[in-house]
XYZ file of C-alpha atoms in Angstrom:
380
model
C 0.103 -0.068 -0.027
C 1.802 3.518 -1.102
C 1.757 6.296 1.414
C -1.321 8.095 -0.387
C -3.401 5.101 -0.058
C -2.048 5.142 3.571
C -3.611 8.188 4.128
C -6.548 8.379 1.982
C -7.646 9.546 -0.995
C -6.335 12.748 -1.602
C -9.501 15.407 -2.149
C -8.276 18.581 -2.432
C -10.890 21.608 -1.453
C -12.421 24.096 -3.915
C -11.122 27.480 -3.879
C -13.902 29.970 -2.937
C -15.425 31.564 -5.499
C -13.164 34.883 -6.273
C -14.744 38.138 -6.307
C -13.222 41.486 -7.531
C -12.455 43.772 -5.381
C -13.686 46.446 -6.926
C -15.908 46.204 -10.180
C -13.793 47.532 -12.900
C -16.986 48.694 -14.962
C -17.503 51.961 -13.705
C -13.849 52.686 -13.498
C -13.719 52.921 -17.316
C -13.404 55.579 -19.123
C -15.957 56.250 -21.994
C -14.654 54.970 -25.837
C -14.482 58.771 -26.925
C -13.125 61.762 -25.333
C -15.638 64.186 -23.790
C -17.008 66.735 -25.798
C -19.035 70.183 -25.102
C -18.796 73.057 -27.212
C -20.408 71.920 -30.423
C -23.674 69.646 -29.166
C -26.307 70.630 -27.082
C -24.807 69.463 -24.123
C -23.126 73.231 -24.713
C -26.750 75.212 -23.891
C -26.095 74.021 -20.309
C -23.267 75.415 -19.471
C -22.862 79.425 -17.823
C -22.362 81.915 -20.053
C -20.467 83.885 -17.561
C -17.673 80.972 -17.338
C -17.804 80.489 -20.590
C -16.858 83.999 -21.465
C -14.012 83.767 -18.717
C -12.613 80.983 -20.714
C -12.588 82.722 -23.351
C -10.994 85.725 -22.258
C -8.265 83.285 -20.395
C -7.453 81.442 -22.922
C -6.479 84.428 -25.111
C -4.752 86.042 -22.762
C -2.777 82.163 -22.246
C -1.974 82.377 -26.339
C -0.370 85.983 -25.979
C 1.705 85.046 -22.443
C 2.768 82.095 -24.571
C 4.326 84.582 -27.613
C 5.368 86.619 -25.518
C 7.496 84.393 -22.847
C 8.722 82.272 -25.822
C 10.066 85.642 -27.720
C 11.709 86.334 -24.274
C 13.774 83.490 -24.513
C 14.911 84.479 -28.615
C 15.871 87.798 -26.283
C 17.829 85.904 -23.799
C 15.798 87.014 -21.112
C 14.986 83.270 -20.496
C 16.785 80.391 -20.767
C 14.450 78.399 -21.978
C 10.387 77.963 -21.872
C 8.830 75.435 -22.736
C 5.951 76.665 -24.502
C 1.536 74.964 -23.990
C 0.142 76.342 -27.299
C -2.698 74.413 -28.378
C -2.941 72.929 -24.574
C -4.146 76.579 -23.109
C -7.498 74.668 -22.132
C -6.092 72.303 -20.337
C -4.093 74.767 -18.556
C -7.196 77.514 -17.481
C -9.488 74.771 -16.597
C -7.148 73.677 -13.747
C -6.611 76.730 -12.513
C -10.107 77.632 -12.513
C -11.864 74.816 -11.086
C -9.478 74.744 -8.237
C -11.079 76.633 -4.905
C -8.160 78.910 -3.212
C -7.853 76.677 -0.045
C -6.931 74.003 -2.892
C -3.356 73.259 -4.493
C -1.986 73.069 -7.935
C 1.066 70.998 -8.771
C 3.066 72.194 -12.211
C 5.176 70.599 -14.492
C 8.221 72.388 -16.200
C 5.119 73.666 -18.973
C 2.369 74.310 -16.947
C 3.752 78.286 -16.021
C 0.251 79.569 -17.803
C -1.972 77.208 -15.263
C -0.174 79.474 -12.648
C -0.981 82.720 -14.031
C -4.628 81.901 -14.722
C -4.597 80.521 -10.947
C -3.431 84.246 -9.713
C 0.348 83.899 -9.997
C 2.197 87.225 -10.682
C 3.494 86.146 -14.647
C 7.343 87.097 -13.468
C 7.143 85.052 -10.967
C 5.806 82.496 -12.751
C 9.349 82.669 -15.141
C 11.763 83.175 -11.892
C 12.613 80.034 -12.706
C 13.386 79.411 -16.338
C 15.250 82.951 -16.241
C 17.886 80.638 -14.379
C 17.020 82.276 -10.914
C 18.506 80.078 -7.730
C 14.808 79.596 -6.144
C 11.578 78.988 -7.690
C 10.395 82.978 -7.880
C 7.198 82.786 -5.465
C 6.100 81.500 -2.275
C 4.382 78.214 -3.017
C 2.493 78.550 0.401
C 0.991 81.944 0.019
C -0.136 80.585 -3.543
C -1.100 77.114 -3.036
C 1.221 76.578 -5.909
C 4.435 73.769 -5.878
C 7.508 74.610 -7.708
C 7.527 74.290 -11.539
C 8.665 70.316 -11.172
C 11.240 69.879 -13.739
C 12.159 66.236 -13.394
C 8.990 63.785 -15.048
C 6.350 63.215 -12.737
C 8.282 64.198 -9.160
C 5.654 66.195 -8.475
C 3.060 63.312 -8.650
C 3.931 61.764 -5.243
C 4.507 65.333 -3.984
C 0.819 65.898 -4.268
C -0.586 62.486 -2.674
C 1.687 63.330 0.565
C -0.105 66.662 0.421
C -3.517 65.650 -0.298
C -3.010 62.283 2.124
C -2.085 64.447 5.234
C -4.803 66.849 4.393
C -7.445 64.841 4.798
C -5.545 63.314 8.295
C -6.101 66.518 9.350
C -9.644 67.430 8.861
C -8.621 70.141 6.170
C -11.220 70.535 3.048
C -8.324 69.978 0.236
C -7.636 68.733 -2.711
C -4.368 68.028 -4.733
C -4.386 68.475 -8.884
C -1.587 66.987 -10.034
C -0.720 68.799 -14.386
C 1.589 65.667 -16.166
C 2.558 65.089 -19.413
C 1.962 61.401 -21.695
C 5.982 61.459 -21.155
C 5.424 61.886 -17.229
C 3.466 58.639 -17.484
C 6.170 56.118 -18.282
C 8.196 57.409 -15.532
C 7.766 55.579 -11.761
C 6.516 58.228 -10.014
C 3.741 57.959 -12.109
C 2.566 54.261 -10.674
C 4.297 54.735 -7.277
C 2.028 58.179 -6.765
C -1.502 56.302 -8.425
C -0.992 53.303 -6.550
C -0.796 55.296 -3.161
C -3.353 57.773 -4.602
C -5.881 54.618 -4.762
C -4.739 52.787 -1.409
C -5.294 55.356 0.471
C -7.791 57.414 -1.102
C -6.399 60.668 -1.442
C -8.283 63.817 -2.179
C -6.131 64.267 -6.074
C -7.128 64.577 -9.493
C -4.198 63.648 -11.713
C -4.912 65.641 -14.971
C -2.263 64.019 -17.591
C -1.994 66.733 -21.061
C -1.207 63.706 -23.801
C 0.324 66.390 -26.244
C 1.261 63.665 -28.674
C 4.741 63.843 -27.808
C 7.223 62.657 -24.925
C 9.944 65.672 -26.788
C 10.166 63.085 -29.325
C 9.152 60.381 -29.100
C 5.303 59.794 -29.895
C 2.603 58.287 -27.816
C 2.163 54.826 -29.601
C 6.202 53.999 -28.549
C 5.481 54.981 -24.818
C 2.588 52.683 -24.796
C 0.075 50.005 -26.077
C -2.779 51.286 -23.454
C -6.419 52.135 -24.859
C -6.050 55.243 -23.514
C -3.773 56.886 -20.702
C -7.381 57.083 -19.254
C -7.445 53.736 -19.081
C -4.807 53.164 -16.970
C -6.495 53.918 -14.108
C -8.584 50.760 -13.458
C -5.257 48.923 -12.705
C -4.852 51.237 -9.484
C -8.330 51.280 -8.597
C -9.270 54.853 -9.276
C -11.877 56.094 -12.034
C -10.145 57.067 -15.632
C -11.344 60.016 -17.499
C -11.122 60.598 -21.546
C -11.844 64.152 -22.437
C -11.057 66.608 -25.533
C -8.444 68.834 -24.390
C -9.036 71.639 -26.364
C -12.706 71.796 -25.527
C -12.000 73.799 -22.688
C -16.171 73.843 -21.452
C -15.223 70.201 -21.331
C -12.183 70.224 -19.257
C -13.329 72.572 -16.696
C -16.743 69.984 -16.686
C -14.682 66.698 -16.143
C -12.251 68.200 -13.782
C -14.645 69.982 -12.143
C -16.512 66.038 -11.049
C -13.661 65.014 -10.301
C -12.483 67.801 -7.784
C -16.334 67.460 -6.711
C -15.817 63.687 -6.111
C -12.405 63.974 -4.223
C -13.261 66.767 -1.921
C -16.794 64.685 -1.364
C -14.375 61.168 -0.128
C -14.680 59.328 -3.540
C -10.668 59.296 -3.755
C -8.387 60.229 -6.934
C -9.551 60.238 -10.486
C -6.983 60.326 -13.466
C -7.883 62.508 -16.015
C -6.734 62.058 -19.713
C -7.082 65.252 -22.108
C -6.453 64.330 -25.053
C -4.832 67.919 -26.309
C -1.520 68.823 -29.370
C 1.704 70.699 -28.454
C 1.466 73.258 -31.232
C 5.126 74.424 -30.569
C 8.254 72.565 -29.965
C 9.335 71.016 -26.698
C 11.296 74.279 -25.798
C 12.730 77.125 -27.672
C 16.006 74.569 -27.581
C 13.624 71.494 -29.695
C 13.842 71.331 -33.516
C 10.391 69.916 -34.308
C 10.298 69.345 -37.965
C 12.544 66.334 -36.565
C 9.710 63.798 -35.664
C 6.403 65.801 -37.421
C 5.325 67.159 -40.329
C 3.953 70.628 -40.851
C 0.467 68.618 -42.172
C -0.305 66.791 -38.397
C 0.522 70.209 -37.235
C -2.612 71.909 -39.141
C -4.905 69.297 -38.463
C -4.567 70.270 -35.196
C -4.770 73.598 -35.926
C -8.094 73.642 -37.132
C -8.922 71.834 -33.359
C -7.736 75.554 -31.862
C -9.086 75.993 -28.151
C -9.609 79.617 -28.847
C -10.905 79.357 -32.041
C -13.069 76.362 -30.977
C -15.030 78.741 -28.095
C -14.953 81.480 -30.053
C -17.305 80.106 -33.002
C -19.861 78.903 -30.312
C -19.668 81.769 -28.001
C -20.626 84.104 -31.053
C -23.180 81.518 -32.623
C -24.953 82.130 -29.440
C -24.346 85.706 -29.602
C -22.749 85.473 -26.407
C -19.682 87.317 -28.274
C -19.307 90.300 -30.507
C -16.403 92.181 -32.449
C -16.517 94.208 -29.093
C -15.711 91.566 -26.801
C -13.457 89.422 -29.160
C -11.685 93.079 -29.068
C -11.252 93.383 -25.437
C -9.913 90.265 -24.649
C -6.708 90.826 -26.970
C -6.744 94.285 -25.880
C -6.343 93.110 -22.268
C -3.984 90.416 -23.287
C -0.952 93.022 -24.787
C -1.923 95.149 -21.399
C -0.236 92.165 -20.071
C 2.054 91.054 -22.483
C 3.463 94.227 -22.625
C 4.074 94.899 -18.721
C 5.372 91.401 -18.531
C 8.347 92.502 -21.069
C 8.715 95.101 -19.727
C 9.608 93.984 -16.583
C 11.419 90.941 -17.243
C 13.442 93.895 -19.368
C 15.041 94.857 -16.113
C 17.801 93.725 -14.849
C 17.020 91.711 -11.226
C 19.947 93.250 -8.772
C 21.763 90.038 -7.858
C 23.573 89.310 -4.588
C 26.935 87.239 -5.292
C 26.332 86.613 -1.564
C 23.657 84.218 -1.487
C 25.468 81.834 -3.347
C 25.577 80.684 0.110
C 22.498 81.454 1.902
C 20.065 78.125 1.787
C 22.845 76.108 1.380
C 22.848 74.061 5.166
C 21.188 74.782 8.219
C 24.757 75.139 9.769
C 27.165 75.885 6.941
C 30.596 73.834 6.908
C 34.123 74.564 7.229
C 34.510 75.085 4.230
C 31.577 76.560 2.877
C 32.544 79.256 5.582
C 36.283 79.880 3.604
C 34.318 80.336 0.411
C 32.198 83.161 1.756
C 35.449 84.578 3.388
C 37.422 84.216 0.244
C 34.357 85.937 -2.282
C 33.140 88.512 0.293
C 37.289 89.152 0.429
C 37.508 89.665 -3.019
C 34.787 91.362 -4.295
C 35.584 94.755 -1.555
C 38.516 93.871 -2.981
C 37.856 94.172 -6.797
C 34.941 97.401 -5.111
C 38.336 98.752 -3.717
C 39.843 99.130 -7.684
C 37.091 100.921 -9.451
C 36.737 103.330 -6.409
C 40.851 103.978 -6.875
C 40.276 103.665 -10.656
C 37.112 106.406 -10.468
């Protein structure tokens, strides 16, 4: 008799019926990007909101053009334009309450300006200054983040901490399609869903991670589909439809504030300009592609809606453009002023307690500056 026979016939116990912890169906995005402009739903949107979105889009387009010109004049070290993506930037700023936080990437200076930040302060970092240019706590805008997607875990941490403290705060984090290929994206979404943190992730899918098209980054049906893998809702929206982006983000912010947890929103848009002023976009995309998207310009879409419904006339268009020109002129004049720099700032905010080497270098520089000043005085 075998050992098995001695012990009796082996009868495996069937596993209990497995059920998913979360029904995936409600988390899946729609098959097509959500649209409002040009549909019956547009009539339900507050006309005052549409007019405000339009004014901000026009101002944002002029801001992008002026900042790009400043790079050519040597007043900015670099500028990553958001021309063509203004609807995403403006909507992200307008859906937030004053107590909420915005976590921008390096391309999202317009979102910071639309939230009320001084345009000069928004460009300080890109000017080559040593600090971010503004007080994040005062404006509830995190520092512009150049490393891809590292702002996302920061947004989750702040939102989670706010909830633990009982603060009614939502964090909205902006990232490009290239940032979704980073580990920080995975970590942020995973923690946000596990903790049910009040955070909204807005992916501006502008087609390219510098020169790498989306098709070479992921085989997912859409970036919004990635949400279901983390256990959060995914929303897909036309990123050039300002009213649609505002609606979807507003829903996501309300959902987060009510304790419903995070949402991943993918806004399908297009980067009309090069990655930065240092990039040659003609190496990886053709003019015909750009022109196709130019026909879906966010400003033209909203202007057409407003004029067709009699909510905007020639005077209103002129007023918006004149306000944008006034902003651009002020930005140009202030950016053309050379900042007053103190070389001793090199040693400030490096360590809480300066090291002996740092104190030695500081003393050396101070002596050199004093000698130079004395030499100039004698020569005068």
